CSV table of C-alpha atoms and ligand atoms in Angstrom, one decimal:
chain,number,residue,atom,x,y,z
E,593,MET,CA,48.8,-30.9,-8.3
E,594,ARG,CA,47.8,-28.5,-5.4
E,595,SER,CA,44.4,-27.9,-5.1
E,596,VAL,CA,43.2,-24.4,-4.6
E,597,SER,CA,40.3,-23.7,-2.5
E,598,HIS,CA,38.0,-20.6,-3.6
E,599,THR,CA,36.0,-19.1,-1.0
E,600,THR,CA,33.3,-17.0,-2.4
E,601,GLN,CA,32.8,-13.6,-1.0
E,602,LEU,CA,29.1,-13.0,-0.4
E,603,GLU,CA,27.8,-9.5,-0.8
E,604,ILE,CA,26.8,-7.6,2.4
E,605,ALA,CA,23.1,-7.0,2.8
E,606,TYR,CA,21.6,-4.8,5.4
E,607,VAL,CA,18.0,-5.8,6.3
E,608,CYS,CA,16.0,-2.9,7.8
E,609,ARG,CA,13.0,-5.2,9.1
E,610,ARG,CA,12.2,-8.7,10.1
E,611,MET,CA,11.1,-10.7,7.2
E,612,PRO,CA,9.0,-13.9,7.0
E,613,PRO,CA,11.3,-16.9,8.3
E,614,ASP,CA,11.5,-18.5,4.7
E,615,VAL,CA,12.7,-15.1,3.2
E,616,GLU,CA,15.1,-14.5,5.9
E,617,ALA,CA,16.6,-17.8,5.5
E,618,ALA,CA,16.8,-17.3,1.7
E,619,MET,CA,18.6,-13.9,2.3
E,620,GLN,CA,21.1,-15.5,4.9
E,621,ALA,CA,21.9,-18.4,2.2
E,622,ARG,CA,22.9,-15.7,-0.4
E,623,PHE,CA,24.1,-12.7,1.4
E,624,THR,CA,26.3,-11.9,4.6
E,625,VAL,CA,23.1,-10.4,6.2
E,626,ASN,CA,23.1,-7.8,8.9
E,627,LEU,CA,19.7,-7.7,10.2
E,628,ASN,CA,17.5,-5.3,12.4
E,629,GLU,CA,16.8,-8.0,14.9
E,630,SER,CA,14.5,-5.9,17.0
E,631,ASP,CA,12.3,-4.8,14.0
E,632,ALA,CA,12.1,-1.3,15.5
E,633,LEU,CA,11.6,1.4,12.9
E,634,LEU,CA,14.8,3.0,11.8
E,635,SER,CA,15.5,6.7,11.1
E,636,SER,CA,17.6,7.5,7.9
E,637,THR,CA,20.5,8.3,10.3
E,638,ALA,CA,20.4,4.9,12.0
E,639,ILE,CA,20.2,3.1,8.6
E,640,ALA,CA,23.1,5.1,7.2
E,641,ASP,CA,25.0,3.9,10.4
E,642,HIS,CA,23.9,0.1,10.5
E,643,ALA,CA,24.3,-0.1,6.7
E,644,ARG,CA,27.7,1.3,6.0
E,645,GLY,CA,29.5,-1.1,3.7
E,646,ALA,CA,26.5,-2.9,2.4
E,647,THR,CA,25.9,-3.5,-1.4
E,648,VAL,CA,22.3,-4.4,-0.8
E,649,LEU,CA,19.8,-2.6,1.3
E,650,PHE,CA,16.4,-4.3,1.9
E,651,VAL,CA,13.8,-1.8,3.1
E,652,THR,CA,10.0,-1.5,3.4
E,653,ALA,CA,7.7,1.3,3.1
E,654,THR,CA,8.3,2.1,6.7
E,655,GLU,CA,11.7,3.5,5.9
E,656,ARG,CA,12.4,6.7,4.4
E,657,ILE,CA,15.4,6.3,1.9
E,658,ASP,CA,16.1,10.0,1.2
E,659,GLY,CA,18.8,11.3,-1.2
E,660,GLU,CA,21.3,12.1,1.7
E,661,LEU,CA,21.1,8.6,3.0
E,662,LEU,CA,21.8,7.3,-0.6
E,663,ARG,CA,24.8,9.4,-1.0
E,664,GLN,CA,26.2,8.4,2.4
E,665,LEU,CA,25.9,4.6,1.4
E,666,SER,CA,26.7,5.2,-2.4
E,667,PRO,CA,30.5,4.2,-1.9
E,668,THR,CA,29.4,0.5,-1.6
E,669,LEU,CA,25.7,0.4,-2.3
E,670,LYS,CA,24.5,-1.2,-5.5
E,671,THR,CA,20.8,-2.0,-5.0
E,672,VAL,CA,17.9,-0.9,-2.7
E,673,ALA,CA,15.3,-3.7,-2.6
E,674,THR,CA,12.0,-2.6,-1.1
E,675,LEU,CA,9.3,-5.1,0.1
E,676,SER,CA,6.5,-2.9,-1.3
E,677,VAL,CA,4.9,-2.0,-4.8
E,678,GLY,CA,5.0,1.7,-3.5
E,679,HIS,CA,8.2,3.5,-3.9
E,680,ASP,CA,7.1,6.9,-2.7
E,681,HIS,CA,9.5,6.4,0.3
E,682,ILE,CA,12.7,6.3,-1.9
E,683,ASP,CA,14.3,9.2,-3.7
E,684,LEU,CA,14.4,7.6,-7.0
E,685,ALA,CA,15.9,10.7,-8.9
E,686,THR,CA,19.0,10.4,-6.6
E,687,ALA,CA,19.1,6.6,-6.8
E,688,ARG,CA,19.3,7.1,-10.7
E,689,GLU,CA,21.9,9.8,-10.4
E,690,LEU,CA,24.1,7.6,-8.2
E,691,GLY,CA,23.7,4.6,-10.3
E,692,ILE,CA,21.9,2.7,-7.6
E,693,GLU,CA,19.4,0.1,-8.7
E,694,VAL,CA,15.8,0.0,-7.1
E,695,LEU,CA,13.8,-3.1,-7.1
E,696,HIS,CA,10.1,-3.3,-5.8
E,697,THR,CA,7.4,-6.0,-5.7
E,698,PRO,CA,4.5,-5.2,-8.1
E,699,ASP,CA,1.9,-7.8,-9.2
E,700,VAL,CA,2.4,-10.5,-6.5
E,701,LEU,CA,0.3,-8.5,-3.9
E,702,SER,CA,-2.4,-7.3,-6.2
E,703,ASP,CA,-5.0,-10.0,-5.1
E,704,ALA,CA,-4.1,-9.5,-1.5
E,705,CYS,CA,-4.6,-5.7,-1.7
E,706,ALA,CA,-7.8,-6.1,-3.6
E,707,GLU,CA,-9.1,-8.5,-1.0
E,708,VAL,CA,-8.6,-6.0,1.8
E,709,ALA,CA,-10.2,-3.3,-0.4
E,710,LEU,CA,-13.3,-5.3,-0.6
E,711,MET,CA,-12.9,-6.1,3.1
E,712,LEU,CA,-12.9,-2.4,3.9
E,713,LEU,CA,-15.7,-1.5,1.4
E,714,LEU,CA,-18.0,-4.2,2.8
E,715,ASN,CA,-17.3,-3.3,6.3
E,716,ALA,CA,-17.7,0.5,5.7
E,717,ALA,CA,-20.9,0.1,3.8
E,718,ARG,CA,-22.4,-2.6,6.0
E,719,ARG,CA,-21.3,-0.9,9.3
E,720,GLY,CA,-18.9,-3.8,10.3
E,721,PHE,CA,-17.4,-2.0,13.2
E,722,GLU,CA,-20.6,-1.0,14.9
E,723,ALA,CA,-22.0,-4.4,14.3
E,724,ASP,CA,-18.9,-6.1,15.8
E,725,VAL,CA,-19.2,-3.7,19.0
E,726,MET,CA,-22.9,-4.3,19.4
E,727,VAL,CA,-22.5,-8.0,19.8
E,728,ARG,CA,-19.1,-7.7,21.6
E,729,SER,CA,-20.3,-5.4,24.2
E,730,ALA,CA,-23.3,-7.3,25.1
E,731,GLN,CA,-25.4,-4.1,24.0
E,732,TRP,CA,-27.3,-6.4,21.2
E,733,ARG,CA,-31.0,-6.4,22.5
E,734,GLY,CA,-31.9,-8.6,19.4
E,735,TRP,CA,-33.0,-8.3,15.8
E,736,ALA,CA,-34.7,-5.1,14.7
E,737,PRO,CA,-36.1,-4.0,11.4
E,738,THR,CA,-34.1,-0.7,11.4
E,739,GLN,CA,-30.9,-2.0,13.2
E,740,LEU,CA,-27.8,-1.0,11.7
E,741,LEU,CA,-29.1,-0.2,8.1
E,742,GLY,CA,-26.2,0.2,5.8
E,743,LYS,CA,-25.7,0.6,2.1
E,744,GLY,CA,-25.6,-2.4,-0.4
E,745,LEU,CA,-23.2,-2.8,-3.2
E,746,VAL,CA,-25.2,-4.2,-5.9
E,747,GLY,CA,-26.2,-1.8,-8.6
E,748,LYS,CA,-23.9,1.1,-7.1
E,749,ARG,CA,-21.2,2.8,-9.0
E,750,LEU,CA,-17.6,2.1,-7.8
E,751,GLY,CA,-15.4,4.9,-8.7
E,752,ILE,CA,-11.7,3.7,-8.7
E,753,PHE,CA,-9.1,6.4,-8.6
E,754,GLY,CA,-5.9,4.5,-9.9
E,755,MET,CA,-6.9,1.9,-12.2
E,756,GLY,CA,-3.6,-0.1,-12.3
E,757,ARG,CA,-2.8,-3.6,-11.3
E,758,ILE,CA,-4.4,-3.5,-8.0
E,759,GLY,CA,-7.4,-1.2,-9.1
E,760,ARG,CA,-8.2,-3.7,-11.9
E,761,ALA,CA,-7.9,-6.6,-9.3
E,762,ILE,CA,-10.5,-4.6,-7.2
E,763,ALA,CA,-12.8,-4.1,-10.3
E,764,THR,CA,-13.0,-7.8,-10.9
E,765,ARG,CA,-14.2,-8.4,-7.4
E,766,ALA,CA,-16.5,-5.6,-7.2
E,767,ARG,CA,-18.2,-6.7,-10.4
E,768,ALA,CA,-18.9,-10.0,-8.8
E,769,PHE,CA,-20.8,-7.9,-6.2
E,770,GLY,CA,-22.9,-6.4,-8.8
E,771,MET,CA,-21.2,-2.9,-9.0
E,772,GLN,CA,-20.7,-0.9,-12.1
E,773,ILE,CA,-17.1,0.2,-12.4
E,774,HIS,CA,-16.0,3.7,-13.1
E,775,TYR,CA,-12.3,4.9,-13.1
E,776,HIS,CA,-9.9,7.9,-13.3
E,777,ASN,CA,-6.4,7.4,-14.4
E,778,ARG,CA,-4.0,9.8,-16.2
E,779,SER,CA,-5.2,8.2,-19.4
E,780,ALA,CA,-7.9,5.9,-20.5
E,781,LEU,CA,-7.1,2.0,-20.5
E,782,THR,CA,-7.3,-0.1,-23.6
E,783,PRO,CA,-10.6,-1.9,-23.8
E,784,ASP,CA,-9.2,-5.3,-22.9
E,785,LEU,CA,-7.9,-3.8,-19.6
E,786,ALA,CA,-11.0,-1.6,-19.0
E,787,GLU,CA,-13.4,-4.5,-19.3
E,788,GLY,CA,-16.4,-2.1,-19.8
E,789,ALA,CA,-15.3,0.4,-16.9
E,790,THR,CA,-16.1,3.9,-17.6
E,791,PHE,CA,-13.1,6.5,-17.9
E,792,HIS,CA,-13.4,9.8,-16.5
E,793,PRO,CA,-10.8,12.4,-17.3
E,794,SER,CA,-10.7,14.0,-13.9
E,795,LEU,CA,-11.0,13.1,-10.3
E,796,GLU,CA,-13.7,15.4,-9.9
E,797,ASN,CA,-15.7,13.8,-12.8
E,798,LEU,CA,-15.0,10.4,-11.2
E,799,CYS,CA,-16.5,11.8,-7.7
E,800,GLN,CA,-19.7,13.0,-9.2
E,801,HIS,CA,-20.2,9.6,-10.8
E,802,SER,CA,-19.4,7.4,-7.8
E,803,ASP,CA,-21.6,6.0,-5.1
E,804,MET,CA,-18.7,4.4,-3.5
E,805,LEU,CA,-14.9,5.6,-4.1
E,806,MET,CA,-11.9,3.5,-4.1
E,807,VAL,CA,-8.4,5.3,-3.7
E,808,ALA,CA,-6.0,2.9,-5.3
E,809,ALA,CA,-3.5,5.5,-7.1
E,810,PRO,CA,0.1,5.0,-6.3
E,811,GLY,CA,1.5,7.4,-3.7
E,812,SER,CA,3.5,10.1,-5.0
E,813,PRO,CA,4.3,13.7,-3.9
E,814,GLN,CA,2.0,15.1,-6.6
E,815,LEU,CA,-1.1,13.3,-5.1
E,816,LYS,CA,-0.7,14.6,-1.7
E,817,GLY,CA,-3.9,15.9,-0.4
E,818,ALA,CA,-5.4,15.1,-4.1
E,819,LEU,CA,-8.8,14.0,-2.5
E,820,ASP,CA,-9.8,17.3,-0.9
E,821,ALA,CA,-12.8,18.9,0.6
E,822,ALA,CA,-13.9,20.0,-3.1
E,823,HIS,CA,-13.7,16.4,-4.3
E,824,LEU,CA,-15.6,14.8,-1.4
E,825,ARG,CA,-18.3,17.5,-1.9
E,826,ALA,CA,-18.5,16.3,-5.5
E,827,LEU,CA,-19.5,12.8,-4.3
E,828,PRO,CA,-23.2,12.1,-4.1
E,829,ARG,CA,-24.6,12.5,-0.6
E,830,GLY,CA,-24.2,9.2,1.4
E,831,ALA,CA,-21.1,7.9,-0.5
E,832,VAL,CA,-18.6,5.5,0.9
E,833,VAL,CA,-14.9,6.2,0.7
E,834,VAL,CA,-12.2,3.6,0.9
E,835,ASN,CA,-8.3,4.2,0.9
E,836,ILE,CA,-5.9,1.3,0.4
E,837,SER,CA,-3.0,3.5,-1.3
E,838,ARG,CA,-1.3,6.1,0.7
E,839,GLY,CA,-2.7,8.2,3.7
E,840,ASP,CA,-1.5,11.4,2.5
E,841,ILE,CA,-3.7,11.3,-0.7
E,842,VAL,CA,-6.5,12.1,1.4
E,843,ASN,CA,-7.2,15.3,3.2
E,844,ASP,CA,-8.0,14.2,6.8
E,845,ASP,CA,-9.7,17.3,7.8
E,846,ALA,CA,-12.0,17.2,4.9
E,847,LEU,CA,-12.7,13.6,5.3
E,848,ILE,CA,-13.4,13.8,8.9
E,849,ASP,CA,-15.8,16.8,8.3
E,850,ALA,CA,-17.5,14.8,5.6
E,851,LEU,CA,-18.0,11.7,7.9
E,852,LYS,CA,-19.4,14.0,10.7
E,853,THR,CA,-21.9,15.7,8.6
E,854,GLY,CA,-23.0,12.4,7.0
E,855,HIS,CA,-22.0,13.7,3.5
E,856,VAL,CA,-19.8,10.6,3.3
E,857,PHE,CA,-21.9,7.7,4.9
E,858,ALA,CA,-18.6,5.8,5.9
E,859,ALA,CA,-15.2,5.2,5.2
E,860,GLY,CA,-12.7,2.1,5.3
E,861,LEU,CA,-9.3,3.1,5.7
E,862,ASP,CA,-6.0,0.8,5.7
E,863,VAL,CA,-3.5,3.7,5.1
E,864,PHE,CA,-3.0,6.8,7.1
E,865,ALA,CA,-0.8,10.0,6.8
E,866,ASN,CA,2.0,9.8,9.4
E,867,GLU,CA,1.5,6.1,10.2
E,868,PRO,CA,1.3,4.8,12.9
E,869,ASP,CA,0.5,8.2,14.7
E,870,ILE,CA,-2.7,8.5,12.9
E,871,ASP,CA,-5.2,11.4,13.1
E,872,PRO,CA,-6.8,10.5,16.4
E,873,ARG,CA,-10.2,11.9,15.4
E,874,TYR,CA,-10.7,8.8,13.4
E,875,ARG,CA,-10.6,6.6,16.4
E,876,GLU,CA,-13.7,8.5,17.8
E,877,LEU,CA,-15.8,8.0,14.7
E,878,ASP,CA,-18.1,4.8,14.5
E,879,ASN,CA,-18.6,5.3,10.8
E,880,VAL,CA,-15.0,4.5,9.9
E,881,PHE,CA,-13.6,0.9,9.6
E,882,LEU,CA,-9.8,0.9,10.6
E,883,SER,CA,-7.0,-1.5,9.5
E,884,PRO,CA,-3.2,-1.1,10.1
E,885,HIS,CA,-1.8,-1.2,6.6
E,886,ILE,CA,-2.5,-4.8,6.1
E,887,GLY,CA,-3.3,-4.8,2.2
E,888,SER,CA,-0.3,-7.2,1.4
E,889,ALA,CA,-0.4,-9.1,4.7
E,890,THR,CA,-0.9,-12.8,3.9
E,891,GLU,CA,1.8,-15.4,4.4
E,892,GLU,CA,1.6,-16.4,0.6
E,893,THR,CA,1.9,-12.8,-0.4
E,894,ARG,CA,4.7,-11.6,1.7
E,895,ASN,CA,6.9,-14.6,0.9
E,896,ALA,CA,6.2,-14.0,-2.8
E,897,MET,CA,7.3,-10.3,-2.4
E,898,GLY,CA,10.6,-11.5,-0.6
E,899,TRP,CA,11.4,-13.9,-3.5
E,900,LEU,CA,10.6,-11.2,-6.0
E,901,LEU,CA,13.3,-9.2,-4.6
E,902,ILE,CA,15.6,-12.0,-4.1
E,903,ASP,CA,15.2,-13.3,-7.7
E,904,GLY,CA,15.4,-9.7,-8.9
E,905,LEU,CA,18.8,-9.2,-7.2
E,906,ALA,CA,20.1,-12.6,-8.7
E,907,ALA,CA,19.1,-11.5,-12.2
E,908,LEU,CA,20.7,-8.0,-11.7
E,909,ARG,CA,23.9,-9.9,-10.7
E,910,ARG,CA,23.8,-11.8,-13.8
E,911,GLY,CA,23.6,-8.6,-15.8
E,912,GLU,CA,19.9,-9.1,-16.7
E,913,ARG,CA,17.2,-6.5,-16.4
E,914,PRO,CA,14.3,-7.9,-14.1
E,915,ALA,CA,10.9,-6.7,-14.6
E,916,ASN,CA,10.6,-5.5,-11.1
E,917,LEU,CA,13.5,-3.0,-11.6
E,918,ILE,CA,12.5,0.6,-11.2
E,919,THR,CA,15.7,2.5,-11.8
N,919,8YV,C1,0.0,-2.3,1.2
N,919,8YV,C2,1.9,-1.5,0.2
N,919,8YV,O1,-0.3,-3.2,2.0
N,919,8YV,O2,3.4,-2.5,-1.2
N,919,8YV,C3,2.9,-1.6,-0.8
N,919,8YV,O3,3.5,-0.4,-1.1
N,919,8YV,O4,1.7,-0.5,1.0
N,919,8YV,C4,1.0,-2.5,0.3
N,919,8YV,O5,1.7,-3.6,0.6
N,919,8YV,C5,-1.3,-1.6,0.7
N,919,8YV,O6,-1.0,-0.8,-0.5
N,919,8YV,C6,-2.3,-1.1,1.7
N,919,8YV,O7,-3.5,-1.6,1.7
């Protein structure tokens, strides 16, 4: 009998950014991978060019996956897989219309993002930037009773704007620091999820009751500029503000004014409008603690995010509906 050899045709995947080594290896084993070797940020036009013919497009929150790009790739594209929980960079309505599936990475990054949230909160409240500079620059003349006095967390009210998976992981940690949890969501959580946190029906209401405010709501066009001058004024004088969500939720002019007048004592920011070209005025302020969008940046988490996408794709190809499918 003649033996027939079958060669399996692997799907073509275009990978827009460099991934952790294990994730790249797993992708190479499952797809014919075209990789953006240089890791440079790609415009939609460049992606359209490089990804022509691909059935899978691996992206991150740094790529803008607009309707035009999806249309250009739609003759072959079946799935967009984003290494992020946020999906405000993808035109979901067009993806839906074209029958393109979109996968994202919820849950696996909640703990890592919550850790950075607490890192920012502590550094803002306890003046981490100024403390580091003082020691590093050899300006420290020794201990003093009035040196670098900050704000303690114990007994303070932490207002969490966006009490989803990440917001709740932040609440768990903040409770361990002795904070009382308040939150604003579109609707109140069930008691098992709220764990005693106080619901506020509006952001303004939340601000009025927050000694420290944590922005953890998912980015979306509707929330652009949501934390504006009026909301910041509603915070008690000397409040601390942290943002680990998306930069454009905060009105930069309003926050910078409030930081300059001292109405807001300090801020901790991991995300910015127009990254990486942030509002340069933040660099001049000693009372902001800045980090470059590192919420999910641990080896374990980035690997888990990669695997969630790879496993999700395998499930889709088996005809299943994985939990991390958005459209
Ligand atoms: C961030 C993110 O690191 O997955 C996303 O959408 O942006 C996270 O990985 C975090 O939200 C910023 O602190």
